[in-house]
Structures are given as structure tokens and as C-alpha cells.
Amino acid sequence: MSQVSISHASTRVLHNKLTVETQSTEPPIYTLAEGKPVQDPTSSVVLRGPKVRGGALALLEDTQLIETLAHFPRERIPERVVHAKAAGAWGEFECTHDITDWCSAALFSKVGKKTEVLARLSTVAGEKGSSDTLRDIRGFALKFKTEEGNWDFVGNDLPVFFIRDPAKFPSLNRSHKRHPQTAVADSSMFWDFHNHNQEGAHCLMQLFGPRGVPASLRNVNGFGNHTFKFGKPEDGTFKYVKIHFKPDDGIKNLSEEDAVRLAGEEPDYHVKDMYNAIERGAYPSWTMMLQVMDPKEAETYKWNIFDITKIWPHKDYPLMPVGKLTLNKNPENHFHDIEQAAFSPSTLIPGIAPSADPMLHARMFSYPDAARYRVGPNYQQLPCNKALNTYSPYQRDGPMRMDGNYGSDPDYGNHIPSPVRSSFRAIRSGPADVAHDEWVGQVQAFSSEVTDEDWEQPRTLWKLFKTNRDDDKFIHNLASHVNKALPEVQKDTIRMWAEVDEEISKRLGKALSENQSKVDHQKAPPSQTALAKHKK
């Protein structure tokens, strides 16, 4: 993998020049939030005492002071539980290839068609103040604003994920974040989770391989991870699809040493790099490509095509280019455009539908639910999230309603007969959805088991690492992280990697034995009270 030299000059944020008022030579008058003009924004209404020099009593009648103080602690909305730190930008998608014979989604309706896009690229585990260059998955989220609604692409920079059972999702993320006792990231917790959920070995190899820390967000892949259905609702046909965004400038990565150095010197390195590139006109771009599978092939394919821990090999399903994504405009205000933005794989348009992937279904609930909590129940009305055309009078009221609340239109739904009309308000029906699957099955509790099939793709990736001479980097990156775990956790981790290849296990064990352990969280000896309770 290519390495890049780091220039401090490239990390300086280019500040926008002060905008010159062209409409009027008069500057705006400062007012309170409700519009009252104010003479001095720094003053407070006080009762000054004559005996003590400088002493005064602030008065509750001072609306400016109360407004200023009361708004300040409410300026922050809850940060995302994951994907808190991000760069973002506006751009456009251009359809470059005709797929209208098998997909009717609006953004692919004709070659040359352009669609506005909002992008948010993020780290996953770290909080908003964390370093950009930590070894972590990068989120790759896009909001396409089409005439038939918003389509959200919510993916990652790695092609597979750590788990495939949705009930494990909170535990996975907790294990990658902070220990509840020490409040610091903890390698023992991280590896203990993965030692007991070994279906994630393929994703761990991707994370600790040479692509674990990108040189720039402009040089990462964007994978949809899940399998989706692209189709033509009008005739009930569809294809299974895997979605890829490939950076036109290629994949570029940081060495472990450069990543660690930048974490201290320039913790916002990736955010600045993206902003600066767009400001100077070096617009980052990606080619959108699809892998396409006929539904009949899915019935007999060698792997479960809905398993998010597995890829579809390119030799079986080659990449098909369909369009180009270009980011060409920085946000005018990061909070307004990026922090309030909400993305969810449930945000779909006619022609694109979910597949039978339980992890996808869980995310389709969890993501908008998080947005309702974090931003509010009417988050879809904010400019960054607002669709081009909406009429949804059955979802109304609630705090911060901003669109007129549909006035006097009825707030209940009727079946739409033909000819189209309702009792008080004529409405038209939209197009049909992509064909639904037909199911005959049994309702049951289910958690997947790890089988030898789960080790096939990791073994192939290990052979690729050795062919590309990336095996030393992988072992080094792996050992550096496992080295901070408790000794008993390290032993389980060594045994896990033997399932991929005995060589990984032996080389990891040797690397750990040669380096003094730097455990993140030592086990505290049991207290006398705890011992007494145990004896009872």
C-alpha cells in the first residue's frame, strides 16, 4: 500500500474571507432572538452599589443576559453514540451508465442526470474530540436528494462488518469504546468480545491490515456492506446488488508511525484535509460501482449473500460502473449541515429496497430512532435532511414543527380508491415498491454459529497479505493492540488467529512475548468486603 508524506502546511484550515455586503451598505442591526434591537450586546442590566467599587447586582429583567446564558448550555445536541467525529461536504452524483432496463431508481433514470448529495465521512468509536488517525472503521454516509425522495447510502470504508446478529450490535460498539470503570478505551474488552464472536475475524484482518488508517478521507472506499435489491416496481423484477464507491485518486494509507504522530500533532488532520482540498478546488470524487446477482443465483451460491461478514468475490461478480460522485462545496456551517444531518438505510426510494439481512433491518430501526432522540422527532424538516418533495400529513405536530404542519389537511389516512380522492383532500398514490420476498418459515430465536465457512475469506486475505508483503504490517499492527490486553485475553486471541493460519498465531505469540505488555486496565484485587460476601 502506498504511504504519503505529511506536510504541516496541508493541514492549515483555509478560513473563508469576510463576506462583503452587496445588497446594502448598512450592516445589520443586532437584535435579541425575538427581534428586539439592542444597543450593546456586551452589556448587562445591573444595580450598581455606591460603596463597593465595581460591585453590582444583576437583574432578572435583563432579557439579553438571560437569553445569552440560557442558550449557551443548550447549544449542543447529544453527539452520536458512534460516528461522532466527521468531515462533511455537499456535492453531486452524475449517472454515467444506463441501467434502466433493470432498475428504475430516479438517480439512474438517464445518463448525464445529476443529483444533489450531502456526504458525511466519520470515525466510528471515537468521540467528537478524538483523533482522526486512530485505527478504526470510517463511516461513509451519503444523502441523495432525488425527485422521488431521499436515498441514504450508509456504509463503511471496509467491505465487511464484525457481526451479523443484530442483538450483538450494542455490545460490539461498547467493547470498542470506553471501559465503564476506567473511562478509557480498553484492549482487553475489545479482544475479549472478538475472541467470543469470531465471525468478525475477516473484518479484524481488514482493520489491522494496511488499510486500517487512511491517509485522507478522499482516498477511502465506500462500501454499502449489506445486500440490497435494485429493481423495477412496475414489472416486479429485481436484482441483488452490492454497492461500492471507489476513490478516483486511489487508495492511500498511513503507516502506524505516521498515524500515531498525527494523533498528537494534528488530531483533526482528516477533517482539515477534506475541507482544504475542496476550498482549493481539488474536488474529491468516487466512481460508483455495483456487483449484480440474479435472485435465482442467490439460492445456490456458495455463501449466504445476506451475511454482512462476507464479500462477493469480484471474479464471480465483477464491478459494474454506474456513476460518479463529486464533493465540491464545503458546508457554510458545520453544525447546520453536518452535525444535524441524519442518515439511515431505511431512507429508500422506489427502485431500491432492503434484502433479507437481519442486520440491515435492525439498522433501519436503530438509525432513525437515534435521530429522533438526538435531533428531535421532526429532524426530517431541517434543511440538510429535507427531501425535495414531501406530503406526509399523517406525521405532524411534535416539537419544532417548521413547515406549516399541513394546515387544515386531514391528519388521518384513507384507502385510496380509483378514481383517486379522499373525503376532504384529493391525493394521488405513489409508485409500487420493489417486489417483496415470499416466505414460508418458522418463527424462532436464532443466533448464528461460527463454522469453517467463516474462515475461508480470512484465509484468502492472509494469502493476499503475504503476496503483497503486507503480512509484517498486519502482525505488527495486531500485536501493538493485543499487547495492551490482559494475559488471559491475549492467549484466547492467539488461539483465535490459529483458525485462520497457524503462522499468524505463532508470529503473534512471538511478537507479544518479545514486547513488554502495556495492559490498558489492570484487574484490581478483590476487596475484603467482596471476599467476605463470596465466603458467605
XYZ file of C-alpha atoms in Angstrom:
536
model
C 0.000 0.000 0.000
C 1.178 3.496 -0.764
C 2.332 5.801 2.019
C 2.144 9.571 1.978
C 4.474 12.185 3.350
C 2.752 14.529 5.762
C 3.067 18.261 5.227
C 2.072 20.534 8.072
C 1.185 23.195 5.520
C -1.504 20.931 4.115
C -3.283 20.819 7.459
C -3.868 24.564 7.815
C -7.563 25.315 7.511
C -8.348 27.860 4.847
C -10.604 30.392 6.505
C -13.324 31.976 4.435
C -12.846 35.639 3.682
C -15.301 38.036 5.264
C -18.325 38.367 3.008
C -18.881 41.859 1.660
C -22.481 43.022 1.837
C -23.544 43.603 -1.766
C -27.230 44.254 -1.202
C -26.826 47.107 1.263
C -24.069 49.334 2.578
C -25.677 49.270 6.021
C -24.583 46.483 8.401
C -27.364 44.529 10.141
C -28.779 45.749 13.451
C -28.090 43.423 16.374
C -31.283 42.105 17.979
C -32.439 39.618 20.567
C -33.778 36.264 19.371
C -37.325 37.643 19.188
C -36.187 40.644 17.119
C -35.837 43.493 19.605
C -32.967 45.830 18.541
C -30.239 46.077 21.217
C -27.733 48.882 21.705
C -24.840 46.899 23.256
C -24.531 43.097 23.019
C -21.949 43.025 25.837
C -23.891 44.977 28.460
C -25.932 43.705 31.414
C -28.690 45.455 33.352
C -27.407 45.795 36.930
C -27.958 47.677 40.170
C -24.628 49.303 40.989
C -23.693 49.785 44.610
C -22.281 53.172 45.666
C -19.996 51.864 48.455
C -18.086 48.970 46.863
C -16.040 49.901 43.804
C -17.130 47.852 40.792
C -19.810 45.918 42.675
C -23.232 45.390 41.113
C -26.307 43.145 41.246
C -27.571 41.604 38.006
C -31.318 41.923 37.490
C -33.708 39.215 36.324
C -35.347 41.745 33.985
C -32.278 41.625 31.716
C -33.656 39.544 28.848
C -30.396 39.781 26.898
C -28.367 38.301 29.758
C -30.911 35.548 30.464
C -31.178 34.644 26.759
C -27.408 34.543 26.365
C -26.800 32.377 29.427
C -29.786 30.082 28.891
C -28.968 29.341 25.249
C -25.282 28.603 25.868
C -25.668 25.250 27.728
C -28.264 24.183 25.165
C -26.092 24.773 22.086
C -25.002 21.146 21.875
C -27.259 18.307 20.872
C -26.268 14.817 22.073
C -23.381 13.550 19.999
C -23.806 10.334 18.073
C -23.103 7.205 20.131
C -20.948 6.064 17.194
C -19.691 8.087 14.206
C -19.435 11.227 16.365
C -16.352 12.762 14.652
C -16.782 13.607 10.968
C -15.941 15.677 7.941
C -18.775 16.634 5.622
C -19.470 18.329 2.312
C -22.043 18.894 -0.409
C -21.659 17.538 -3.909
C -23.368 15.881 -6.830
C -23.842 12.450 -8.333
C -23.861 12.013 -12.110
C -25.261 8.884 -13.731
C -22.728 7.659 -16.293
C -24.143 4.286 -17.385
C -27.625 3.126 -18.359
C -29.183 0.528 -16.040
C -32.813 1.473 -16.696
C -33.534 -1.955 -18.187
C -33.384 -3.477 -14.687
C -33.545 -0.551 -12.187
C -35.981 2.374 -12.170
C -34.482 4.399 -9.272
C -34.679 8.123 -10.040
C -30.964 8.932 -9.832
C -30.246 6.382 -12.612
C -33.130 7.462 -14.879
C -30.846 8.722 -17.663
C -27.164 9.044 -18.438
C -25.915 12.506 -17.532
C -28.533 13.132 -14.854
C -27.155 14.927 -11.780
C -28.443 14.621 -8.205
C -27.511 16.769 -5.194
C -25.666 14.857 -2.452
C -24.731 15.526 1.173
C -21.767 13.482 2.447
C -20.553 12.717 5.963
C -17.342 10.684 6.474
C -16.550 9.716 10.042
C -14.609 7.636 12.502
C -16.744 5.172 14.463
C -15.567 4.531 18.018
C -14.079 7.907 18.974
C -15.951 10.850 20.421
C -16.136 14.273 18.734
C -12.800 15.358 20.228
C -10.900 12.193 19.312
C -8.102 11.907 16.783
C -8.856 11.372 13.095
C -5.930 8.984 12.596
C -6.869 6.251 15.063
C -7.120 2.722 13.693
C -10.852 2.463 13.134
C -13.515 1.860 10.515
C -14.590 5.022 8.668
C -18.263 5.661 8.094
C -19.222 6.678 4.542
C -22.719 8.234 4.512
C -24.421 9.928 1.558
C -27.848 11.547 1.169
C -29.060 11.674 -2.460
C -31.865 14.220 -2.915
C -33.919 12.803 -5.766
C -37.333 13.885 -7.065
C -38.803 10.693 -5.579
C -37.392 11.256 -2.105
C -34.064 10.988 -0.333
C -31.934 7.897 -0.689
C -29.387 7.390 2.099
C -26.304 5.293 1.438
C -24.929 4.420 4.895
C -21.761 2.366 4.553
C -18.169 1.964 5.707
C -14.684 2.057 4.224
C -14.193 -1.700 4.802
C -16.146 -4.273 2.753
C -17.316 -6.424 5.684
C -18.508 -5.948 9.268
C -17.702 -7.509 12.652
C -21.060 -9.207 13.361
C -24.152 -10.482 11.574
C -26.520 -10.920 14.553
C -28.332 -7.638 15.348
C -28.657 -8.302 19.099
C -24.844 -8.074 19.331
C -24.756 -4.557 17.865
C -24.768 -2.582 21.161
C -22.222 -4.938 22.774
C -19.881 -4.673 19.791
C -19.857 -0.897 19.956
C -19.480 -0.805 23.725
C -16.460 -3.133 23.527
C -14.764 -0.704 21.122
C -15.419 2.332 23.305
C -14.557 3.127 26.935
C -14.338 0.761 29.892
C -17.133 1.513 32.405
C -14.687 1.561 35.330
C -11.689 3.413 33.896
C -13.432 5.524 31.210
C -10.645 4.756 28.720
C -10.524 2.575 25.620
C -9.574 -0.930 26.677
C -7.853 -3.609 24.577
C -8.900 -6.392 26.955
C -12.544 -5.502 26.450
C -12.049 -5.185 22.679
C -10.361 -8.562 22.239
C -12.490 -10.413 24.779
C -15.556 -9.529 22.694
C -13.961 -10.674 19.434
C -12.459 -13.811 20.966
C -16.028 -14.922 21.674
C -17.577 -13.608 18.428
C -15.148 -14.942 15.874
C -17.320 -14.314 12.819
C -15.621 -10.903 12.833
C -12.151 -12.252 12.003
C -12.429 -11.145 8.370
C -13.257 -7.560 9.386
C -10.474 -7.570 12.019
C -7.973 -8.529 9.318
C -9.180 -5.624 7.193
C -8.938 -3.245 10.164
C -5.446 -4.283 11.275
C -4.190 -4.669 7.726
C -2.568 -1.885 5.686
C -5.900 -0.066 5.085
C -6.758 0.425 8.760
C -5.725 4.102 8.775
C -6.371 6.100 5.566
C -4.051 8.926 4.542
C -7.093 11.014 3.659
C -10.854 10.610 3.618
C -10.533 11.447 -0.081
C -8.755 8.111 -0.536
C -11.112 5.604 1.072
C -13.557 3.129 -0.386
C -17.246 3.398 0.420
C -18.930 0.012 0.759
C -22.661 -0.496 1.270
C -21.766 -3.726 3.145
C -25.336 -5.072 3.011
C -27.011 -6.682 0.039
C -29.774 -4.530 -1.473
C -32.460 -5.080 -4.071
C -32.451 -2.839 -7.151
C -35.437 -3.335 -9.398
C -38.392 -2.165 -11.446
C -41.544 -1.997 -9.328
C -43.701 -1.695 -12.435
C -42.905 -5.262 -13.552
C -41.957 -6.826 -10.195
C -38.374 -7.701 -11.146
C -35.212 -7.047 -9.159
C -31.532 -7.915 -8.810
C -29.463 -8.365 -5.682
C -26.771 -5.680 -5.501
C -23.616 -4.838 -3.551
C -22.667 -1.137 -3.714
C -19.106 0.218 -3.953
C -17.689 3.746 -4.198
C -14.076 3.670 -5.442
C -11.911 6.799 -4.934
C -10.723 8.167 -8.270
C -7.458 9.277 -6.651
C -6.796 5.731 -5.451
C -6.378 4.138 -2.029
C -3.714 5.782 0.137
C -2.880 4.875 3.714
C -0.829 5.990 6.698
C 1.827 3.930 8.390
C 1.234 3.140 12.050
C 4.055 5.543 12.959
C 2.635 8.489 10.981
C -0.862 7.811 12.325
C 0.351 7.879 15.942
C 2.397 11.036 15.363
C -0.511 12.878 13.734
C -2.863 11.826 16.523
C -0.803 14.109 18.756
C 0.275 16.824 16.308
C -2.882 17.213 14.200
C -5.845 15.331 15.728
C -8.199 16.948 13.158
C -5.958 16.029 10.239
C -8.585 14.314 8.062
C -11.276 16.938 8.644
C -8.853 19.728 7.692
C -7.559 17.802 4.691
C -11.048 17.348 3.252
C -12.011 20.983 3.861
C -8.794 22.345 2.336
C -8.982 20.160 -0.757
C -12.497 21.378 -1.578
C -11.599 25.025 -0.854
C -8.702 24.935 -3.325
C -10.802 23.216 -5.996
C -9.237 19.744 -5.741
C -12.651 18.117 -5.522
C -12.582 14.512 -4.254
C -14.515 12.070 -6.395
C -15.537 8.435 -6.418
C -16.830 6.054 -9.080
C -19.972 4.220 -8.029
C -19.876 0.548 -8.965
C -22.269 -2.331 -8.459
C -21.992 -6.074 -8.142
C -25.171 -7.606 -9.526
C -26.622 -11.062 -8.841
C -29.762 -12.672 -10.244
C -32.142 -13.827 -7.455
C -32.037 -17.411 -8.758
C -28.256 -17.493 -8.334
C -28.619 -16.458 -4.694
C -30.493 -19.681 -3.950
C -27.472 -21.844 -4.724
C -24.492 -19.501 -4.199
C -21.731 -20.959 -2.011
C -22.165 -18.317 0.710
C -25.129 -16.655 2.350
C -25.401 -13.472 0.277
C -27.098 -11.630 3.167
C -24.171 -12.246 5.557
C -22.509 -8.869 6.172
C -19.279 -10.567 7.310
C -18.636 -11.882 3.790
C -17.844 -10.344 0.391
C -18.870 -11.403 -3.082
C -15.611 -12.200 -4.933
C -15.079 -9.931 -7.927
C -14.227 -12.884 -10.133
C -17.766 -14.174 -9.580
C -19.492 -10.772 -9.745
C -17.366 -8.088 -11.435
C -17.724 -4.410 -10.593
C -20.035 -2.503 -12.936
C -19.613 1.311 -13.101
C -22.834 3.338 -12.913
C -21.953 6.894 -11.859
C -19.587 9.440 -10.394
C -19.773 11.189 -7.019
C -18.006 14.551 -6.635
C -17.813 16.641 -3.442
C -17.458 20.283 -4.476
C -18.834 22.516 -1.716
C -17.907 22.874 1.941
C -20.711 23.486 4.430
C -21.347 27.114 5.310
C -21.853 25.986 8.896
C -20.768 22.554 10.144
C -23.476 22.220 12.805
C -26.254 23.331 10.447
C -25.321 20.998 7.593
C -23.326 18.104 9.063
C -23.958 17.732 12.794
C -27.745 17.870 12.361
C -27.671 15.566 9.334
C -29.348 12.210 9.881
C -28.689 9.159 7.715
C -30.442 5.792 7.770
C -30.501 2.731 5.499
C -34.289 2.885 5.883
C -34.331 6.068 3.763
C -35.050 4.480 0.377
C -36.679 5.426 -2.932
C -38.739 3.484 -5.478
C -36.420 1.075 -7.261
C -34.177 0.388 -4.231
C -35.235 -1.898 -1.355
C -33.738 -3.858 1.543
C -32.804 -7.509 1.314
C -33.370 -10.286 3.872
C -30.443 -9.226 6.068
C -31.382 -9.050 9.787
C -28.507 -6.634 10.487
C -29.863 -4.290 7.814
C -33.356 -4.489 9.303
C -32.014 -3.643 12.770
C -30.155 -0.616 11.423
C -33.305 0.503 9.584
C -34.939 0.886 13.019
C -31.955 1.996 15.070
C -30.674 4.868 12.923
C -33.862 6.965 12.606
C -34.660 6.162 16.236
C -31.295 7.656 17.223
C -32.035 10.746 15.100
C -35.410 11.245 16.788
C -33.662 11.174 20.166
C -30.614 13.215 19.179
C -32.162 15.913 16.963
C -35.911 15.608 17.560
C -38.973 13.927 16.014
C -39.137 16.463 13.176
C -35.492 16.154 12.127
C -36.573 15.455 8.530
C -37.640 19.119 8.170
C -34.138 20.528 8.745
C -32.575 21.837 5.507
C -29.773 19.247 5.483
C -32.301 16.390 5.769
C -35.300 17.832 3.923
C -36.397 15.990 0.803
C -37.178 17.864 -2.408
C -40.870 16.910 -2.301
C -42.869 15.714 0.706
C -46.536 15.417 1.607
C -46.968 13.432 4.810
C -49.904 14.864 6.804
C -50.173 11.710 8.910
C -46.824 12.579 10.550
C -47.337 16.001 12.107
C -47.193 18.059 15.305
C -44.378 17.458 17.774
C -41.715 19.927 18.937
C -40.055 22.312 16.463
C -42.554 21.881 13.629
C -41.323 24.247 10.911
C -43.317 23.655 7.725
C -46.836 24.887 8.461
C -47.911 21.477 9.814
C -50.087 20.854 6.710
C -52.618 23.471 7.735
C -56.198 22.201 7.666
C -55.454 18.994 5.748
C -56.886 15.846 7.425
C -54.428 14.055 9.695
C -55.780 10.552 9.182
C -55.330 8.197 6.271
C -57.915 6.635 3.984
C -57.507 3.838 1.496
C -57.017 5.500 -1.906
C -59.736 4.244 -4.269
C -59.896 4.709 -8.002
C -60.615 7.366 -9.122
C -58.184 8.942 -6.670
C -59.829 11.012 -3.946
C -60.237 11.229 -0.193
C -63.090 12.719 1.829
C -61.639 16.220 2.165
C -58.340 16.325 0.283
C -57.564 14.772 -3.079
C -54.318 12.803 -3.038
C -52.505 10.597 -5.527
C -50.794 7.302 -4.860
C -47.082 6.823 -5.495
C -45.397 4.059 -7.482
C -45.263 0.481 -6.260
C -42.294 -0.730 -4.224
C -39.665 -3.240 -5.331
C -41.134 -6.758 -5.223
C -41.369 -8.271 -1.751
C -39.975 -11.703 -0.955
C -42.262 -14.676 -0.421
C -41.719 -16.502 2.875
C -42.727 -19.820 4.372
C -40.935 -20.373 7.640
C -40.978 -20.812 11.381
C -40.666 -18.044 13.972
C -37.767 -18.897 16.312
C -34.940 -17.418 18.359
C -31.712 -17.532 16.375
C -28.065 -16.616 16.823
C -25.562 -17.614 14.153
C -22.739 -20.036 14.870
C -19.178 -19.794 13.600
C -18.379 -22.571 11.128
C -15.383 -23.369 8.936
C -17.064 -21.319 6.189
C -16.336 -18.181 8.256
C -12.588 -18.771 7.982
C -12.422 -19.197 4.186
C -12.318 -15.500 3.264
C -9.885 -14.561 6.108
C -7.545 -17.331 4.905
C -7.716 -15.944 1.375
C -6.975 -12.445 2.682
C -3.956 -13.724 4.655
C -2.544 -15.245 1.468
C -3.071 -11.876 -0.248
C -1.262 -10.097 2.601
C 1.712 -12.414 2.125
C 1.701 -11.995 -1.660
C 1.688 -8.181 -1.277
C 4.211 -8.331 1.573
C 1.709 -6.800 3.960
C 1.923 -9.668 6.441
C 4.595 -7.946 8.576
C 2.441 -4.801 8.856
C -0.564 -6.869 9.854
C 1.304 -8.768 12.582
C 2.881 -5.526 13.853
C -0.465 -3.676 13.979
C -2.188 -6.643 15.577
C 0.490 -7.200 18.231
C 0.590 -3.491 19.136
C -3.104 -3.601 20.045
C -3.316 -7.099 21.583
C -0.235 -6.279 23.681
C -2.374 -3.952 25.822
C -4.843 -6.711 26.748
C -4.710 -8.860 29.875
C -2.546 -12.022 29.542
C -5.519 -14.409 29.643
C -7.242 -12.403 26.869
C -4.046 -12.467 24.795
C -3.961 -16.279 24.993
C -7.520 -16.550 23.684
C -6.702 -14.119 20.876
C -3.657 -16.141 19.833
C -5.813 -19.284 19.712
C -8.436 -17.484 17.613
C -5.958 -16.463 14.912
C -4.777 -20.063 14.603
C -8.164 -20.739 12.972
C -7.069 -18.517 10.083
C -3.490 -19.795 9.905
C -1.101 -21.313 12.440
C 1.555 -18.915 11.148
C -0.446 -15.887 12.324
C -0.854 -17.469 15.749
C 2.857 -18.258 16.103
C 4.058 -14.878 14.829
C 1.581 -13.018 17.028
C 2.618 -15.064 20.075
C 6.298 -14.376 19.376
C 5.696 -10.643 18.912
C 3.777 -10.459 22.186
C 6.452 -12.361 24.102
C 9.159 -10.018 22.787
C 7.332 -6.883 23.913
C 6.585 -5.916 27.467
C 2.827 -5.902 27.980
C 1.212 -2.481 28.421
C -2.162 -3.517 29.797
C -4.884 -0.868 29.437
C -6.777 -1.911 32.543
C -5.253 -4.000 35.310
C -7.609 -6.198 37.287
C -7.995 -4.817 40.781
C -7.565 -7.318 43.649
C -10.888 -8.215 45.252
C -11.774 -6.102 48.266
C -12.126 -7.620 51.724
C -15.864 -6.894 51.587
C -16.208 -8.761 48.309
C -14.191 -11.697 49.685
C -16.386 -11.854 52.778
C -19.536 -11.897 50.628
C -18.040 -14.650 48.462
C -17.265 -16.824 51.517
C -20.843 -16.474 52.724
